[in-house]
Amino acid sequence: MSKLLLIPNSKEDIIRLKDKVDGFILPIKDLSINYNYYIEDLDILDELKGLDIFISLNKNMHNKDLPYLKETLLKLENYNIKGIIYYDISLVEYKKELGLKNDLVWNQEHMVTNYSTINYWYNEGSTYAYLSSEITKNEILNIKKNTKSKLMMNIFGYVPIFTSKRNLVSNYLETFDKEKISKIYYMYKEGIKYPIIEEGKGTTAFSGYVLNGIKEYYDLDLDYYVINSFMIDIDKVLDIFKDVNKDNLEKCYQKLNKLIKNTDEGFLYKETIYKVK
């Protein structure tokens, strides 16, 4: 049976919602990107025993980050977590060098699209793969058929579409002499509104829709599905997921569409084919 992971918006959400999910993805400040909330110490893990916890260290690491990364990886050995999500392959090397027991989750976002590369990283010590949100249902099923890796994917919420190391929002506001009045800004293109957040490590733009993949909750039958609570009414969403079964999938799908107005099925049923205009 698949398990449900939540990307939370706050520490309060973690404590309040821990009985509604199977676990959490928790990013660590200064070692993660693309999140709205970061933990600054590991003490909270003591409050989440019995849950499946994945720690996200998905930043593209610089040399200056490596001492803190190594220190963090060693500290995480003292906690019962399911795995560590990574982008930078320094984590693969540290797992070998330090003999770390914690499993790794390969998550290079748009690149996690085929079983051959997933199998390569599996052989290098990555037990899990976090699938790209830009592949179809049939491609996911083909990957599942041809890999030993455990798989996870985004099933509901906004998904990141790009990250820049540059402070794009601040640069824009400074150029046009505008005051910063919000944590979240928006980019408009071809009638679609894309949320953008800027933090000290750069700028991330999210999809212009909320991914609603609940109809595949049973058909794909992956190890983990991920819900991102960024900018959504997470309590009501989790209540719907809690009630879902094989007989009411369509009903739950429609409930989510009614609750969140700008939902879409993403690329589950359409290939990512773009042409230069």
Coordinates of C-alpha atoms in Angstrom, one line a residue:
M1 CA 0.0 0.0 0.0
S2 CA 1.3 3.4 -1.0
K3 CA 2.2 5.9 1.8
L4 CA 1.5 9.6 1.9
L5 CA 4.2 12.2 2.6
L6 CA 3.5 15.9 3.3
I7 CA 5.8 18.9 2.6
P8 CA 4.7 21.2 5.5
N9 CA 4.4 24.9 5.7
S10 CA 5.4 25.3 9.3
K11 CA 6.5 23.5 12.5
E12 CA 2.9 24.0 13.8
D13 CA 1.6 22.2 10.7
I14 CA 3.9 19.3 11.4
I15 CA 2.7 18.8 14.9
R16 CA -1.0 19.4 14.0
L17 CA -1.1 17.2 10.9
K18 CA 1.2 14.3 11.9
D19 CA -1.8 12.0 12.5
K20 CA -3.2 12.6 9.0
V21 CA -0.2 11.5 7.0
D22 CA 2.4 8.6 7.0
G23 CA 5.3 11.0 7.1
F24 CA 7.0 14.2 6.1
I25 CA 9.6 15.6 3.8
L26 CA 11.6 18.1 5.9
P27 CA 14.2 20.4 4.4
I28 CA 17.1 21.8 6.4
K29 CA 18.0 25.4 6.3
D30 CA 21.0 26.3 4.2
L31 CA 21.1 22.8 2.6
S32 CA 17.8 22.8 0.8
I33 CA 15.9 24.8 -1.8
N34 CA 12.4 25.0 -3.3
Y35 CA 10.6 24.9 0.0
N36 CA 8.4 27.4 1.9
Y37 CA 9.6 26.2 5.4
Y38 CA 12.9 24.8 6.7
I39 CA 13.8 23.2 9.9
E40 CA 16.8 24.8 11.7
D41 CA 17.7 21.9 14.0
L42 CA 17.0 18.2 14.2
D43 CA 15.2 18.2 17.6
I44 CA 11.8 18.0 16.0
L45 CA 12.6 14.5 14.7
D46 CA 12.3 13.2 18.3
E47 CA 8.6 14.3 18.2
L48 CA 7.9 12.3 15.0
K49 CA 8.8 8.8 16.0
G50 CA 6.8 6.2 14.1
L51 CA 6.4 8.4 11.0
D52 CA 8.3 8.0 7.8
I53 CA 10.6 11.0 7.6
F54 CA 12.7 12.0 4.6
I55 CA 15.2 14.8 5.0
S56 CA 15.7 17.0 2.0
L57 CA 19.3 18.2 1.3
N58 CA 18.5 19.0 -2.3
K59 CA 20.7 22.1 -2.8
N60 CA 23.4 22.2 -5.5
M61 CA 26.3 22.2 -3.1
H62 CA 29.3 24.6 -3.1
N63 CA 32.7 23.9 -1.6
K64 CA 31.8 26.1 1.3
D65 CA 28.7 24.0 2.0
L66 CA 30.6 20.7 2.4
P67 CA 31.7 20.9 6.0
Y68 CA 28.2 21.7 7.2
L69 CA 26.8 19.0 4.9
K70 CA 29.1 16.4 6.3
E71 CA 28.3 17.4 9.8
T72 CA 24.6 17.2 9.1
L73 CA 24.8 13.8 7.5
L74 CA 26.7 12.4 10.5
K75 CA 24.1 13.9 12.9
L76 CA 21.3 12.3 10.9
E77 CA 22.9 8.9 11.5
N78 CA 21.5 9.2 15.1
Y79 CA 17.9 9.4 13.9
N80 CA 15.5 6.8 12.6
I81 CA 14.7 8.4 9.2
K82 CA 13.7 6.7 6.0
G83 CA 16.0 8.5 3.6
I84 CA 17.9 11.7 2.5
I85 CA 16.7 13.4 -0.7
Y86 CA 19.6 14.8 -2.7
Y87 CA 20.4 16.7 -5.9
D88 CA 24.1 17.1 -5.6
I89 CA 26.2 13.8 -6.0
S90 CA 28.5 14.9 -3.2
L91 CA 25.9 13.0 -1.0
V92 CA 26.5 9.8 -2.9
E93 CA 30.3 10.2 -2.3
Y94 CA 29.8 11.0 1.4
K95 CA 27.6 7.9 1.8
K96 CA 30.5 5.8 0.6
E97 CA 33.3 7.7 2.2
L98 CA 31.6 7.8 5.7
G99 CA 29.8 4.5 5.5
L100 CA 26.4 6.1 6.2
K101 CA 23.5 3.8 6.9
N102 CA 20.7 6.2 5.8
D103 CA 19.2 5.6 2.4
L104 CA 19.5 8.1 -0.4
V105 CA 16.7 9.4 -2.6
W106 CA 17.9 10.6 -6.1
N107 CA 15.9 13.8 -6.9
Q108 CA 17.4 15.8 -9.7
E109 CA 13.8 16.9 -10.5
H110 CA 13.4 17.2 -14.3
M111 CA 16.1 14.6 -14.9
V112 CA 14.5 11.6 -13.1
T113 CA 12.6 10.4 -16.2
N114 CA 13.9 6.9 -17.1
Y115 CA 14.7 3.6 -15.5
S116 CA 18.3 3.4 -16.9
T117 CA 19.5 6.4 -15.0
I118 CA 17.5 5.4 -11.9
N119 CA 19.1 2.0 -12.0
Y120 CA 22.6 3.6 -12.3
W121 CA 22.0 5.6 -9.2
Y122 CA 20.5 2.6 -7.5
N123 CA 23.7 0.7 -8.1
E124 CA 25.6 3.7 -6.7
G125 CA 23.7 3.4 -3.4
S126 CA 20.4 5.4 -4.0
T127 CA 17.6 3.2 -2.8
Y128 CA 14.9 5.6 -3.9
A129 CA 14.1 7.8 -6.9
Y130 CA 11.8 10.8 -6.7
L131 CA 10.2 10.9 -10.1
S132 CA 10.0 14.0 -12.3
S133 CA 6.6 15.7 -12.5
E134 CA 7.0 16.0 -16.3
I135 CA 6.5 12.4 -17.3
T136 CA 3.4 10.5 -18.2
K137 CA 1.5 7.7 -16.4
N138 CA 2.7 5.2 -19.0
E139 CA 6.3 6.3 -18.5
I140 CA 6.0 5.9 -14.7
L141 CA 4.6 2.4 -15.1
N142 CA 7.4 1.5 -17.5
I143 CA 10.0 2.8 -14.9
K144 CA 8.3 0.8 -12.1
K145 CA 8.4 -2.4 -14.2
N146 CA 12.2 -2.0 -14.9
T147 CA 13.7 -0.9 -11.7
K148 CA 14.4 -2.2 -8.2
S149 CA 14.4 1.3 -6.8
K150 CA 11.6 2.4 -4.5
L151 CA 9.7 5.3 -6.1
M152 CA 8.0 8.5 -5.0
M153 CA 6.2 11.2 -6.9
N154 CA 4.3 14.4 -6.4
I155 CA 0.6 13.7 -6.4
F156 CA -0.9 17.0 -5.2
G157 CA 0.1 20.6 -4.9
Y158 CA 2.2 23.2 -6.7
V159 CA 5.4 21.8 -8.2
P160 CA 8.7 23.7 -8.8
I161 CA 9.4 24.4 -12.5
F162 CA 12.7 26.2 -12.2
T163 CA 15.2 27.5 -9.6
S164 CA 17.7 30.3 -10.2
K165 CA 20.7 31.2 -7.9
R166 CA 19.9 34.8 -8.7
N167 CA 17.6 37.0 -6.6
L168 CA 15.3 37.6 -9.5
V169 CA 12.5 39.3 -7.4
S170 CA 14.8 41.6 -5.6
N171 CA 16.6 42.6 -8.8
Y172 CA 13.3 43.4 -10.5
L173 CA 12.0 45.5 -7.5
E174 CA 15.3 47.3 -7.3
T175 CA 15.5 48.0 -11.0
F176 CA 12.0 49.5 -11.1
D177 CA 12.2 51.1 -7.7
K178 CA 9.4 49.1 -6.1
E179 CA 9.0 48.2 -2.5
K180 CA 9.0 44.5 -1.4
I181 CA 5.6 43.9 0.1
S182 CA 5.1 40.1 0.0
K183 CA 6.9 36.8 0.4
I184 CA 5.1 35.5 -2.7
Y185 CA 5.1 37.2 -6.1
Y186 CA 3.6 36.1 -9.4
M187 CA 4.8 35.9 -13.0
Y188 CA 2.1 36.1 -15.7
K189 CA 2.6 34.4 -19.0
E190 CA 0.0 33.6 -21.7
G191 CA -2.8 34.0 -19.2
I192 CA -1.2 31.8 -16.5
K193 CA -0.1 33.0 -13.1
Y194 CA 3.0 31.4 -11.7
P195 CA 3.9 31.8 -8.0
I196 CA 7.5 32.8 -7.3
I197 CA 9.3 32.8 -3.9
E198 CA 12.8 34.3 -3.2
E199 CA 15.0 33.2 -0.4
G200 CA 18.6 33.7 0.4
K201 CA 19.7 30.9 -1.8
G202 CA 17.9 32.1 -4.9
T203 CA 14.5 32.2 -6.6
T204 CA 12.0 29.4 -7.3
A205 CA 9.0 29.6 -9.7
F206 CA 6.2 27.1 -9.3
S207 CA 3.7 25.6 -11.7
G208 CA 0.7 27.8 -12.6
Y209 CA -1.6 25.0 -11.5
V210 CA -2.1 22.7 -8.5
L211 CA -1.3 19.1 -9.6
N212 CA -4.2 16.8 -8.9
G213 CA -3.1 13.2 -9.5
I214 CA -5.4 11.5 -7.0
K215 CA -7.0 9.3 -9.7
E216 CA -3.7 7.4 -10.0
Y217 CA -3.4 6.8 -6.3
Y218 CA -4.0 3.1 -6.8
D219 CA -3.2 2.4 -10.4
L220 CA 0.5 3.5 -10.1
D221 CA 0.8 2.0 -6.6
L222 CA 4.2 3.7 -5.9
D223 CA 6.0 3.5 -2.5
Y224 CA 5.3 7.1 -1.6
Y225 CA 3.1 10.0 -2.9
V226 CA 3.9 13.6 -2.0
I227 CA 1.6 16.4 -1.2
N228 CA 3.0 19.9 -1.2
S229 CA 1.0 22.2 1.2
F230 CA 2.4 25.4 -0.3
M231 CA -0.5 27.9 -0.8
I232 CA -3.3 25.3 -0.4
D233 CA -6.0 24.5 2.2
I234 CA -4.0 21.5 3.4
D235 CA -6.4 20.3 6.1
K236 CA -9.3 19.8 3.7
V237 CA -7.0 18.2 1.1
L238 CA -5.7 15.7 3.6
D239 CA -9.3 14.8 4.7
I240 CA -10.2 13.9 1.1
F241 CA -7.0 11.8 0.7
K242 CA -7.8 10.1 4.0
D243 CA -11.2 9.0 2.7
V244 CA -10.1 7.9 -0.8
N245 CA -10.6 4.3 -1.9
K246 CA -10.8 2.4 -5.2
D247 CA -14.5 3.0 -5.4
N248 CA -14.6 6.8 -4.9
L249 CA -11.6 7.9 -6.8
E250 CA -13.5 10.0 -9.3
K251 CA -15.6 11.5 -6.5
C252 CA -12.5 12.5 -4.5
Y253 CA -10.9 13.9 -7.7
Q254 CA -14.0 16.2 -8.2
K255 CA -14.0 17.2 -4.6
L256 CA -10.4 18.4 -4.9
N257 CA -11.2 20.2 -8.1
K258 CA -14.0 22.0 -6.4
L259 CA -11.9 22.8 -3.3
I260 CA -8.9 24.1 -5.4
K261 CA -10.0 26.0 -8.5
N262 CA -6.8 25.9 -10.5
T263 CA -6.1 22.1 -10.5
D264 CA -4.6 20.2 -13.5
E265 CA -3.4 16.7 -14.1
G266 CA 0.0 18.0 -15.2
F267 CA 1.7 15.7 -17.6
L268 CA 0.3 12.4 -16.4
Y269 CA -1.7 12.1 -19.7
K270 CA 0.2 14.3 -22.1
E271 CA 3.8 14.2 -23.2
T272 CA 6.1 17.2 -22.7
I273 CA 6.5 18.2 -26.3
Y274 CA 7.2 21.9 -26.9
K275 CA 8.1 23.8 -30.1
V276 CA 9.9 27.0 -30.4
K277 CA 7.5 29.7 -31.7

